[in-house]
XYZ file of C-alpha atoms in Angstrom:
334
model
C -74.368 175.338 110.500
C -74.025 173.691 106.782
C -70.349 174.475 104.816
C -70.207 177.092 102.541
C -69.721 175.989 98.808
C -66.696 177.239 97.133
C -66.248 177.178 93.231
C -62.639 175.921 92.905
C -61.572 178.379 90.369
C -64.813 178.948 89.296
C -67.416 176.112 88.411
C -64.046 174.595 86.667
C -65.467 171.045 86.131
C -67.746 172.271 83.177
C -65.721 175.456 81.741
C -62.257 175.503 81.238
C -61.240 177.332 85.188
C -60.666 180.741 86.095
C -62.645 182.253 82.795
C -65.891 184.640 83.417
C -68.194 181.129 82.265
C -66.414 179.177 84.930
C -67.289 182.049 87.669
C -70.528 183.100 86.525
C -71.733 179.204 86.375
C -70.210 178.841 89.345
C -72.905 181.260 91.123
C -75.578 180.388 88.719
C -75.399 176.477 90.255
C -75.473 177.731 93.760
C -71.630 178.557 94.726
C -71.517 181.168 97.776
C -67.749 182.067 96.643
C -66.031 181.518 94.303
C -61.501 180.999 94.520
C -59.337 182.624 91.885
C -55.611 181.715 92.140
C -53.624 184.770 91.770
C -50.068 185.589 90.078
C -48.741 188.397 88.305
C -47.685 189.852 84.876
C -44.411 191.489 84.037
C -46.075 194.579 84.284
C -47.460 194.171 87.882
C -51.094 192.926 86.796
C -52.591 190.664 88.942
C -54.137 187.991 86.557
C -55.942 184.557 87.578
C -54.447 181.316 86.638
C -53.653 177.911 88.357
C -50.134 178.739 88.461
C -47.734 181.253 87.256
C -47.001 178.235 84.519
C -49.849 178.833 81.815
C -48.841 176.333 78.916
C -51.431 173.630 80.401
C -54.227 176.223 80.705
C -53.491 178.657 77.840
C -52.480 178.675 73.931
C -49.714 179.943 74.531
C -47.440 176.875 73.267
C -49.032 177.221 69.679
C -48.215 180.927 69.473
C -45.201 180.954 67.446
C -45.057 185.183 68.359
C -44.196 183.798 72.158
C -41.967 180.997 71.309
C -39.121 182.738 72.784
C -40.310 183.334 75.906
C -40.367 179.431 76.658
C -38.026 179.102 80.003
C -36.928 176.852 82.751
C -37.514 178.186 86.254
C -36.800 177.046 89.826
C -40.395 178.093 91.385
C -40.644 176.800 95.300
C -37.891 174.555 94.527
C -39.254 172.952 91.598
C -37.757 173.165 88.086
C -40.264 174.016 85.546
C -40.003 174.355 81.924
C -42.967 176.693 80.275
C -44.146 180.038 79.685
C -44.388 182.160 82.738
C -46.848 185.126 83.457
C -44.095 187.118 84.667
C -42.413 186.848 81.528
C -45.521 188.633 79.630
C -47.115 192.060 79.929
C -50.668 192.035 80.288
C -51.348 193.486 76.974
C -49.766 190.256 75.742
C -51.505 187.992 77.992
C -54.528 189.343 77.300
C -54.346 187.628 73.780
C -54.213 184.241 74.470
C -57.142 181.742 75.393
C -57.806 179.646 78.284
C -57.520 175.422 77.773
C -59.270 172.824 79.974
C -56.326 171.850 82.402
C -57.296 167.851 82.247
C -58.980 167.434 79.047
C -58.435 163.822 79.133
C -60.893 163.625 82.367
C -63.241 166.487 81.478
C -64.292 166.545 77.849
C -66.911 168.371 77.847
C -65.037 171.196 79.071
C -62.732 171.018 76.844
C -65.001 171.583 74.030
C -64.732 175.112 75.308
C -61.454 175.586 74.355
C -59.921 178.824 72.720
C -63.352 180.544 73.743
C -62.409 182.722 76.330
C -59.433 185.208 77.868
C -57.635 185.593 80.661
C -58.943 187.555 83.241
C -57.180 190.023 85.539
C -58.078 189.821 89.162
C -60.195 192.945 88.897
C -62.242 191.435 86.379
C -63.277 188.763 89.274
C -64.143 191.421 91.378
C -66.837 192.636 88.965
C -67.981 189.562 88.097
C -68.523 188.933 91.879
C -70.511 192.417 92.444
C -72.622 191.804 89.376
C -73.805 188.179 90.622
C -74.542 189.894 93.857
C -76.318 192.715 92.396
C -78.750 190.603 90.085
C -79.467 187.708 92.705
C -79.685 190.129 95.958
C -77.387 188.243 97.575
C -73.520 188.818 98.867
C -71.270 186.849 97.260
C -67.542 185.756 98.311
C -64.314 185.693 97.163
C -61.607 183.147 98.277
C -58.766 184.464 96.676
C -55.694 182.570 96.613
C -51.973 184.518 96.318
C -49.671 181.673 94.685
C -45.825 181.597 94.766
C -45.375 184.861 97.095
C -41.754 184.267 97.997
C -40.782 183.572 94.540
C -42.727 186.967 93.317
C -41.073 188.924 95.571
C -37.660 187.510 94.627
C -38.238 188.836 90.575
C -39.617 192.508 91.849
C -43.175 192.018 91.994
C -44.637 191.725 95.968
C -47.798 190.278 95.515
C -49.024 191.505 99.210
C -48.663 195.064 97.771
C -50.262 194.214 94.559
C -53.395 192.770 95.764
C -53.751 195.357 98.378
C -53.928 198.081 95.629
C -56.193 195.988 93.846
C -58.497 195.428 96.786
C -58.670 198.775 97.885
C -59.422 200.069 94.062
C -62.486 197.803 93.641
C -63.520 198.727 96.921
C -63.784 195.651 98.431
C -61.588 195.783 101.713
C -64.043 195.898 104.582
C -66.224 194.389 102.245
C -69.220 193.006 104.707
C -66.981 189.449 105.300
C -67.382 188.503 101.864
C -63.488 188.601 101.461
C -61.168 185.882 101.984
C -57.316 185.631 101.730
C -55.806 182.123 101.696
C -52.051 180.949 100.928
C -49.522 178.108 101.669
C -47.384 181.219 103.039
C -48.013 182.625 106.372
C -45.680 185.758 105.271
C -48.020 187.082 102.377
C -50.978 186.921 104.831
C -48.955 188.947 107.278
C -48.082 191.233 104.448
C -51.329 191.662 103.165
C -52.820 192.537 106.883
C -49.674 194.913 107.747
C -50.964 196.931 104.151
C -54.386 197.476 106.061
C -56.585 194.587 104.246
C -58.415 192.740 106.894
C -60.453 190.266 105.376
C -60.405 186.338 106.870
C -56.924 184.684 106.801
C -56.622 181.219 105.818
C -53.436 179.226 105.884
C -53.641 176.235 103.406
C -51.981 173.205 104.476
C -50.430 170.534 102.392
C -50.499 166.579 103.420
C -46.775 166.489 103.162
C -44.067 168.777 102.892
C -42.906 172.561 104.127
C -44.174 175.696 103.361
C -41.531 177.544 100.976
C -41.089 180.669 102.916
C -40.268 178.918 105.665
C -38.079 176.731 103.971
C -36.354 180.130 101.859
C -35.914 181.696 105.545
C -34.884 178.513 107.440
C -33.782 176.019 105.117
C -33.729 172.034 106.936
C -35.110 173.668 110.330
C -38.371 175.077 108.205
C -41.605 173.006 110.224
C -43.451 170.560 108.460
C -47.103 171.120 107.298
C -47.876 168.341 109.856
C -46.385 170.687 112.733
C -48.931 173.125 112.342
C -51.788 170.265 112.575
C -50.961 169.144 115.709
C -52.604 170.531 118.941
C -49.843 172.921 120.124
C -49.264 173.687 116.150
C -53.320 175.017 115.576
C -53.128 176.836 118.946
C -50.295 178.483 117.490
C -52.053 179.355 114.476
C -54.885 180.791 116.206
C -54.998 184.548 116.162
C -52.452 184.698 113.473
C -54.665 183.435 110.849
C -58.585 182.916 111.278
C -58.479 179.547 109.398
C -57.080 176.861 107.981
C -57.551 174.696 105.006
C -56.474 171.231 104.101
C -56.529 168.363 101.269
C -59.133 166.385 101.823
C -57.063 163.173 102.565
C -56.784 165.005 105.991
C -60.071 164.937 106.467
C -61.127 161.466 105.648
C -59.597 158.638 108.208
C -58.464 155.160 105.545
C -56.705 152.662 106.590
C -53.459 150.872 104.983
C -55.304 150.012 101.739
C -56.923 153.491 101.079
C -60.560 152.445 102.102
C -62.335 154.974 104.114
C -63.061 154.179 107.837
C -64.890 157.571 108.285
C -63.461 161.174 109.158
C -60.393 162.074 111.440
C -61.098 164.420 114.434
C -59.006 167.389 112.531
C -62.431 169.597 112.194
C -63.212 169.286 115.954
C -59.449 169.858 116.491
C -59.274 173.049 114.551
C -62.958 174.321 116.339
C -61.460 173.619 119.310
C -58.307 175.991 118.833
C -60.486 178.954 117.498
C -60.023 178.244 113.707
C -62.177 177.590 110.769
C -61.525 174.653 108.553
C -61.976 174.414 105.143
C -61.126 171.464 102.637
C -60.141 170.997 98.786
C -61.025 170.007 96.433
C -64.356 167.851 96.438
C -64.793 166.084 92.759
C -67.087 163.558 91.520
C -64.559 161.750 88.915
C -63.210 158.493 89.978
C -59.697 159.858 89.407
C -60.050 162.287 92.642
C -62.199 160.161 94.772
C -60.971 158.082 97.836
C -60.642 154.183 96.983
C -63.770 153.580 98.655
C -65.783 155.709 96.657
C -64.648 154.819 93.275
C -67.148 152.931 90.597
C -66.200 151.220 87.453
C -62.852 151.647 85.878
C -62.820 154.804 84.088
C -60.766 157.405 85.557
C -63.691 160.207 83.834
C -66.446 158.286 85.348
C -68.489 159.736 88.227
C -68.233 157.118 91.344
C -69.617 157.096 94.259
C -69.551 161.258 94.943
C -72.391 161.736 97.124
C -70.973 159.712 99.653
C -67.737 160.945 100.092
C -69.243 164.815 99.759
C -71.513 163.945 103.263
C -69.022 162.215 104.729
C -66.727 165.362 104.597
C -69.912 167.670 105.292
C -70.866 165.890 108.027
C -67.696 166.534 109.890
C -69.073 170.276 110.608
C -66.336 171.627 108.155
C -67.175 175.430 107.569
C -66.431 175.219 103.830
C -65.706 173.102 100.629
C -64.087 173.917 97.368
C -65.924 172.077 94.498
C -65.331 172.002 90.583
C -69.261 170.982 90.550
C -71.267 173.241 92.812
C -74.118 172.308 91.937
C -73.150 168.615 93.209
C -72.119 170.164 96.657
C -75.256 172.064 96.831
C -76.992 168.839 96.482
C -75.198 167.181 98.641
C -75.642 169.784 101.287
C -79.345 169.817 101.083
C -79.531 166.299 101.840
C -77.743 166.624 105.076
């Protein structure tokens, strides 16, 4: 089986992420599914943003009426200063406009700054349903639930809010089209306990510890790496349907960062009965492994076909990409 192509926050290489234009373009460019990141407003509306701190992806910092909302908070153990979705109602957030998150790399996408409003999760369900009807094809959603432990602490239980949205959209049991992912297993368990039976995927960082476990166990919390051992993978099997990892865990490199080939993690995950996905395939030099960079400019495209093919040839089940058309091309050439 060839991997599915998942539009990472839509076609975020071409449009400001998490906008209607980005999601619609992702399907037009061949994506099989799209991935919204999910956070909450003060009044319990689920919105799609990369983080709950939104100064880098919206025009909120330029809006004088919201100047007093700027705050410093501790999110998953890290101090952040900015504007946070949970300090706004949905009517307030709906007045903001999206901006390109990395304009120094994606100047073309940045030319669309200010054109698109923020979306709610329910809007993304509607976009996918319309695209599926138009193409007579069942497109999917890979929903990433962000910072669940933090949101629970401020009275916004994301598992409960997400379950309500899924049921309202008629997506519970939606013919395998719904996948739920998170860096916290606890919220995946919570969503399942609330009767949402989409595929559950555990996101695994290359380093560090899952924050829900840190909140529960402190220094005794397991590292993400513990879940990638043979014993760790078998322990996950049955609790989740798959894992999704940083692409650096798929590429095997030497001490200088040169790519030697692919690791055996895909085979190990499959042996444990788990599906495996990776993030994020991007063509720009800034994001490519050293062996695939070409030229000196970070924004220039390097030898992305070689990196994409190296990862896809492992038998991986799916890849998250910012430019769906490039991933489709690489997949078709396998």
